[in-house]
Amino acid sequence: MLFYVLSIFSFVTLGLYTNGQFTLPLITCKRDSDDYSACLKHAVEEAWPRFYKGIPEIDFPSLNPLLYKYGKGIFDSGEIHAEVILINVTVTGLTESRLSDVKTNFLDNDIFRLEIDVHVPKMYINGFVTAIGTLGPFRLKSKGI
């Protein structure tokens, strides 16, 4: 879910940049600087309150509540395997989230990897969920609201 929110953040930032219209004062970071990760962390911390309140100038909705129509996630880590489907989900509590750390990696072929550690003290999710998975020898199959 948080990946969805950060993807929206990245998409909107990229959209503002490509249009040449920075309606928001955003912090920019130089890729070759010594403190690039610290700069990115500061930039995201600075911009985050603007995004969770919503940005009417670009029709970006508020993130509290976050309305999520459909999503499917797969988690596979050895002994734990799960497939989760979310339908018509409402998420509240993202406004209280705090960044712990931001790490960047530049790989070959100009691949940029961004890892953001976030602490969300309380998050409430309401909607329809289907979960199927295994935890070692135990099987899980659940549907519900």
PDB file of C-alpha atoms in Angstrom:
ATOM      1  CA  MET A   1       0.000   0.000   0.000  1.00  0.00           C
ATOM      2  CA  LEU A   2       2.791   2.372   0.890  1.00  0.00           C
ATOM      3  CA  PHE A   3       4.428   1.540  -2.426  1.00  0.00           C
ATOM      4  CA  TYR A   4       1.227   2.792  -4.093  1.00  0.00           C
ATOM      5  CA  VAL A   5       1.429   6.109  -2.216  1.00  0.00           C
ATOM      6  CA  LEU A   6       5.116   6.600  -2.998  1.00  0.00           C
ATOM      7  CA  SER A   7       4.487   5.742  -6.638  1.00  0.00           C
ATOM      8  CA  ILE A   8       1.854   8.471  -6.783  1.00  0.00           C
ATOM      9  CA  PHE A   9       4.319  10.881  -5.172  1.00  0.00           C
ATOM     10  CA  SER A  10       6.985  10.014  -7.764  1.00  0.00           C
ATOM     11  CA  PHE A  11       4.529  10.224 -10.658  1.00  0.00           C
ATOM     12  CA  VAL A  12       3.236  13.654  -9.657  1.00  0.00           C
ATOM     13  CA  THR A  13       6.747  14.986  -9.090  1.00  0.00           C
ATOM     14  CA  LEU A  14       7.862  13.686 -12.488  1.00  0.00           C
ATOM     15  CA  GLY A  15       4.748  15.135 -14.133  1.00  0.00           C
ATOM     16  CA  LEU A  16       5.408  18.568 -12.686  1.00  0.00           C
ATOM     17  CA  TYR A  17       9.018  18.403 -13.833  1.00  0.00           C
ATOM     18  CA  THR A  18       8.299  17.300 -17.413  1.00  0.00           C
ATOM     19  CA  ASN A  19       5.675  20.014 -17.876  1.00  0.00           C
ATOM     20  CA  GLY A  20       8.206  22.595 -16.760  1.00  0.00           C
ATOM     21  CA  GLN A  21       5.730  23.830 -14.151  1.00  0.00           C
ATOM     22  CA  PHE A  22       6.841  23.560 -10.579  1.00  0.00           C
ATOM     23  CA  THR A  23       3.708  24.729  -8.827  1.00  0.00           C
ATOM     24  CA  LEU A  24       5.260  23.407  -5.621  1.00  0.00           C
ATOM     25  CA  PRO A  25       8.617  24.496  -4.270  1.00  0.00           C
ATOM     26  CA  LEU A  26      10.416  21.148  -4.254  1.00  0.00           C
ATOM     27  CA  ILE A  27      13.903  20.450  -2.987  1.00  0.00           C
ATOM     28  CA  THR A  28      16.167  19.083  -5.705  1.00  0.00           C
ATOM     29  CA  CYS A  29      19.153  16.846  -5.007  1.00  0.00           C
ATOM     30  CA  LYS A  30      22.295  16.377  -7.073  1.00  0.00           C
ATOM     31  CA  ARG A  31      22.985  12.736  -7.927  1.00  0.00           C
ATOM     32  CA  ASP A  32      26.755  13.047  -7.465  1.00  0.00           C
ATOM     33  CA  SER A  33      26.613  14.790  -4.079  1.00  0.00           C
ATOM     34  CA  ASP A  34      28.110  13.110  -0.999  1.00  0.00           C
ATOM     35  CA  ASP A  35      24.886  13.301   1.002  1.00  0.00           C
ATOM     36  CA  TYR A  36      22.421  12.316  -1.743  1.00  0.00           C
ATOM     37  CA  SER A  37      20.368   9.977   0.487  1.00  0.00           C
ATOM     38  CA  ALA A  38      20.157  12.593   3.246  1.00  0.00           C
ATOM     39  CA  CYS A  39      19.046  15.193   0.703  1.00  0.00           C
ATOM     40  CA  LEU A  40      16.341  12.874  -0.661  1.00  0.00           C
ATOM     41  CA  LYS A  41      15.118  12.114   2.852  1.00  0.00           C
ATOM     42  CA  HIS A  42      14.868  15.837   3.577  1.00  0.00           C
ATOM     43  CA  ALA A  43      13.086  16.460   0.248  1.00  0.00           C
ATOM     44  CA  VAL A  44      10.474  13.757   0.890  1.00  0.00           C
ATOM     45  CA  GLU A  45       9.957  14.910   4.502  1.00  0.00           C
ATOM     46  CA  GLU A  46       9.461  18.474   3.274  1.00  0.00           C
ATOM     47  CA  ALA A  47       6.995  17.543   0.509  1.00  0.00           C
ATOM     48  CA  TRP A  48       5.011  14.826   2.327  1.00  0.00           C
ATOM     49  CA  PRO A  49       2.552  17.129   4.194  1.00  0.00           C
ATOM     50  CA  ARG A  50       1.621  18.797   0.895  1.00  0.00           C
ATOM     51  CA  PHE A  51       0.804  15.452  -0.658  1.00  0.00           C
ATOM     52  CA  TYR A  52      -1.322  13.989   2.147  1.00  0.00           C
ATOM     53  CA  LYS A  53      -3.441  17.147   2.254  1.00  0.00           C
ATOM     54  CA  GLY A  54      -4.038  16.910  -1.481  1.00  0.00           C
ATOM     55  CA  ILE A  55      -3.048  19.274  -4.265  1.00  0.00           C
ATOM     56  CA  PRO A  56      -6.158  20.698  -5.952  1.00  0.00           C
ATOM     57  CA  GLU A  57      -4.112  22.549  -8.607  1.00  0.00           C
ATOM     58  CA  ILE A  58      -3.197  19.223 -10.209  1.00  0.00           C
ATOM     59  CA  ASP A  59      -6.305  17.254  -9.107  1.00  0.00           C
ATOM     60  CA  PHE A  60      -4.296  15.162  -6.631  1.00  0.00           C
ATOM     61  CA  PRO A  61      -6.679  13.872  -3.931  1.00  0.00           C
ATOM     62  CA  SER A  62      -6.061  13.827  -0.203  1.00  0.00           C
ATOM     63  CA  LEU A  63      -4.300  10.743   1.156  1.00  0.00           C
ATOM     64  CA  ASN A  64      -6.431  10.758   4.282  1.00  0.00           C
ATOM     65  CA  PRO A  65      -8.518   8.836   3.546  1.00  0.00           C
ATOM     66  CA  LEU A  66      -6.800   6.999   0.713  1.00  0.00           C
ATOM     67  CA  LEU A  67      -9.314   5.268  -1.546  1.00  0.00           C
ATOM     68  CA  TYR A  68      -7.954   2.195  -3.321  1.00  0.00           C
ATOM     69  CA  LYS A  69     -10.265   0.455  -5.816  1.00  0.00           C
ATOM     70  CA  TYR A  70      -8.249  -2.670  -6.585  1.00  0.00           C
ATOM     71  CA  GLY A  71      -4.818  -4.057  -5.803  1.00  0.00           C
ATOM     72  CA  LYS A  72      -3.087  -7.403  -5.819  1.00  0.00           C
ATOM     73  CA  GLY A  73       0.125  -8.213  -3.990  1.00  0.00           C
ATOM     74  CA  ILE A  74       2.281 -11.322  -3.884  1.00  0.00           C
ATOM     75  CA  PHE A  75       4.789 -12.002  -1.116  1.00  0.00           C
ATOM     76  CA  ASP A  76       7.148 -14.948  -1.507  1.00  0.00           C
ATOM     77  CA  SER A  77       9.989 -15.398   0.953  1.00  0.00           C
ATOM     78  CA  GLY A  78      10.908 -19.044   1.360  1.00  0.00           C
ATOM     79  CA  GLU A  79       8.657 -20.397   4.101  1.00  0.00           C
ATOM     80  CA  ILE A  80       6.108 -17.608   3.717  1.00  0.00           C
ATOM     81  CA  HIS A  81       4.002 -17.236   0.586  1.00  0.00           C
ATOM     82  CA  ALA A  82       0.916 -15.033   0.317  1.00  0.00           C
ATOM     83  CA  GLU A  83      -1.334 -13.574  -2.362  1.00  0.00           C
ATOM     84  CA  VAL A  84      -3.562 -10.724  -1.225  1.00  0.00           C
ATOM     85  CA  ILE A  85      -6.303  -8.977  -3.210  1.00  0.00           C
ATOM     86  CA  LEU A  86      -7.775  -5.690  -1.957  1.00  0.00           C
ATOM     87  CA  ILE A  87     -11.054  -4.329  -3.348  1.00  0.00           C
ATOM     88  CA  ASN A  88     -12.701  -0.975  -2.494  1.00  0.00           C
ATOM     89  CA  VAL A  89     -10.323  -0.253   0.353  1.00  0.00           C
ATOM     90  CA  THR A  90     -10.278   2.910   2.454  1.00  0.00           C
ATOM     91  CA  VAL A  91      -7.039   3.602   4.334  1.00  0.00           C
ATOM     92  CA  THR A  92      -6.686   6.160   7.131  1.00  0.00           C
ATOM     93  CA  GLY A  93      -3.685   6.990   9.286  1.00  0.00           C
ATOM     94  CA  LEU A  94      -1.065   7.714   6.623  1.00  0.00           C
ATOM     95  CA  THR A  95      -0.800  11.330   7.776  1.00  0.00           C
ATOM     96  CA  GLU A  96       0.985  10.172  10.938  1.00  0.00           C
ATOM     97  CA  SER A  97       3.701   8.293   9.033  1.00  0.00           C
ATOM     98  CA  ARG A  98       7.336   9.291   9.564  1.00  0.00           C
ATOM     99  CA  LEU A  99      10.381   8.555   7.440  1.00  0.00           C
ATOM    100  CA  SER A 100      13.097   6.550   9.160  1.00  0.00           C
ATOM    101  CA  ASP A 101      15.611   6.333   6.341  1.00  0.00           C
ATOM    102  CA  VAL A 102      16.078   6.805   2.604  1.00  0.00           C
ATOM    103  CA  LYS A 103      18.668   4.757   0.712  1.00  0.00           C
ATOM    104  CA  THR A 104      19.555   4.952  -2.949  1.00  0.00           C
ATOM    105  CA  ASN A 105      21.433   2.647  -5.284  1.00  0.00           C
ATOM    106  CA  PHE A 106      22.502   3.347  -8.831  1.00  0.00           C
ATOM    107  CA  LEU A 107      22.931   0.099 -10.737  1.00  0.00           C
ATOM    108  CA  ASP A 108      24.276  -0.623 -14.210  1.00  0.00           C
ATOM    109  CA  ASN A 109      22.260   0.573 -17.220  1.00  0.00           C
ATOM    110  CA  ASP A 110      21.074   3.673 -15.326  1.00  0.00           C
ATOM    111  CA  ILE A 111      18.793   1.698 -13.015  1.00  0.00           C
ATOM    112  CA  PHE A 112      17.840   3.753  -9.973  1.00  0.00           C
ATOM    113  CA  ARG A 113      16.658   1.956  -6.835  1.00  0.00           C
ATOM    114  CA  LEU A 114      15.081   3.918  -3.999  1.00  0.00           C
ATOM    115  CA  GLU A 115      14.410   2.311  -0.627  1.00  0.00           C
ATOM    116  CA  ILE A 116      12.303   4.277   1.829  1.00  0.00           C
ATOM    117  CA  ASP A 117      11.783   3.071   5.412  1.00  0.00           C
ATOM    118  CA  VAL A 118       8.584   4.476   6.891  1.00  0.00           C
ATOM    119  CA  HIS A 119       7.021   4.111  10.335  1.00  0.00           C
ATOM    120  CA  VAL A 120       3.212   4.227  10.367  1.00  0.00           C
ATOM    121  CA  PRO A 121       2.038   4.201  14.018  1.00  0.00           C
ATOM    122  CA  LYS A 122      -1.632   3.451  13.277  1.00  0.00           C
ATOM    123  CA  MET A 123      -3.202   2.586   9.967  1.00  0.00           C
ATOM    124  CA  TYR A 124      -6.802   1.508   9.563  1.00  0.00           C
ATOM    125  CA  ILE A 125      -7.873  -0.402   6.465  1.00  0.00           C
ATOM    126  CA  ASN A 126     -11.517  -1.013   5.635  1.00  0.00           C
ATOM    127  CA  GLY A 127     -12.592  -2.927   2.538  1.00  0.00           C
ATOM    128  CA  PHE A 128     -12.853  -6.380   1.011  1.00  0.00           C
ATOM    129  CA  VAL A 129      -9.762  -8.584   1.344  1.00  0.00           C
ATOM    130  CA  THR A 130      -8.964 -12.024  -0.033  1.00  0.00           C
ATOM    131  CA  ALA A 131      -5.795 -13.690   1.268  1.00  0.00           C
ATOM    132  CA  ILE A 132      -4.389 -17.058   0.230  1.00  0.00           C
ATOM    133  CA  GLY A 133      -1.033 -18.328   1.416  1.00  0.00           C
ATOM    134  CA  THR A 134       1.164 -20.656   3.384  1.00  0.00           C
ATOM    135  CA  LEU A 135       3.303 -20.279   6.471  1.00  0.00           C
ATOM    136  CA  GLY A 136       5.536 -23.338   6.464  1.00  0.00           C
ATOM    137  CA  PRO A 137       3.179 -26.332   6.637  1.00  0.00           C
ATOM    138  CA  PHE A 138       0.114 -24.203   7.488  1.00  0.00           C
ATOM    139  CA  ARG A 139      -2.300 -23.044   4.776  1.00  0.00           C
ATOM    140  CA  LEU A 140      -4.275 -19.810   4.895  1.00  0.00           C
ATOM    141  CA  LYS A 141      -7.370 -18.979   2.896  1.00  0.00           C
ATOM    142  CA  SER A 142      -9.496 -16.086   4.008  1.00  0.00           C
ATOM    143  CA  LYS A 143     -12.088 -13.664   2.661  1.00  0.00           C
ATOM    144  CA  GLY A 144     -13.715 -10.844   4.492  1.00  0.00           C
ATOM    145  CA  ILE A 145     -14.413  -7.224   5.143  1.00  0.00           C
TER     146      ILE A 145
END
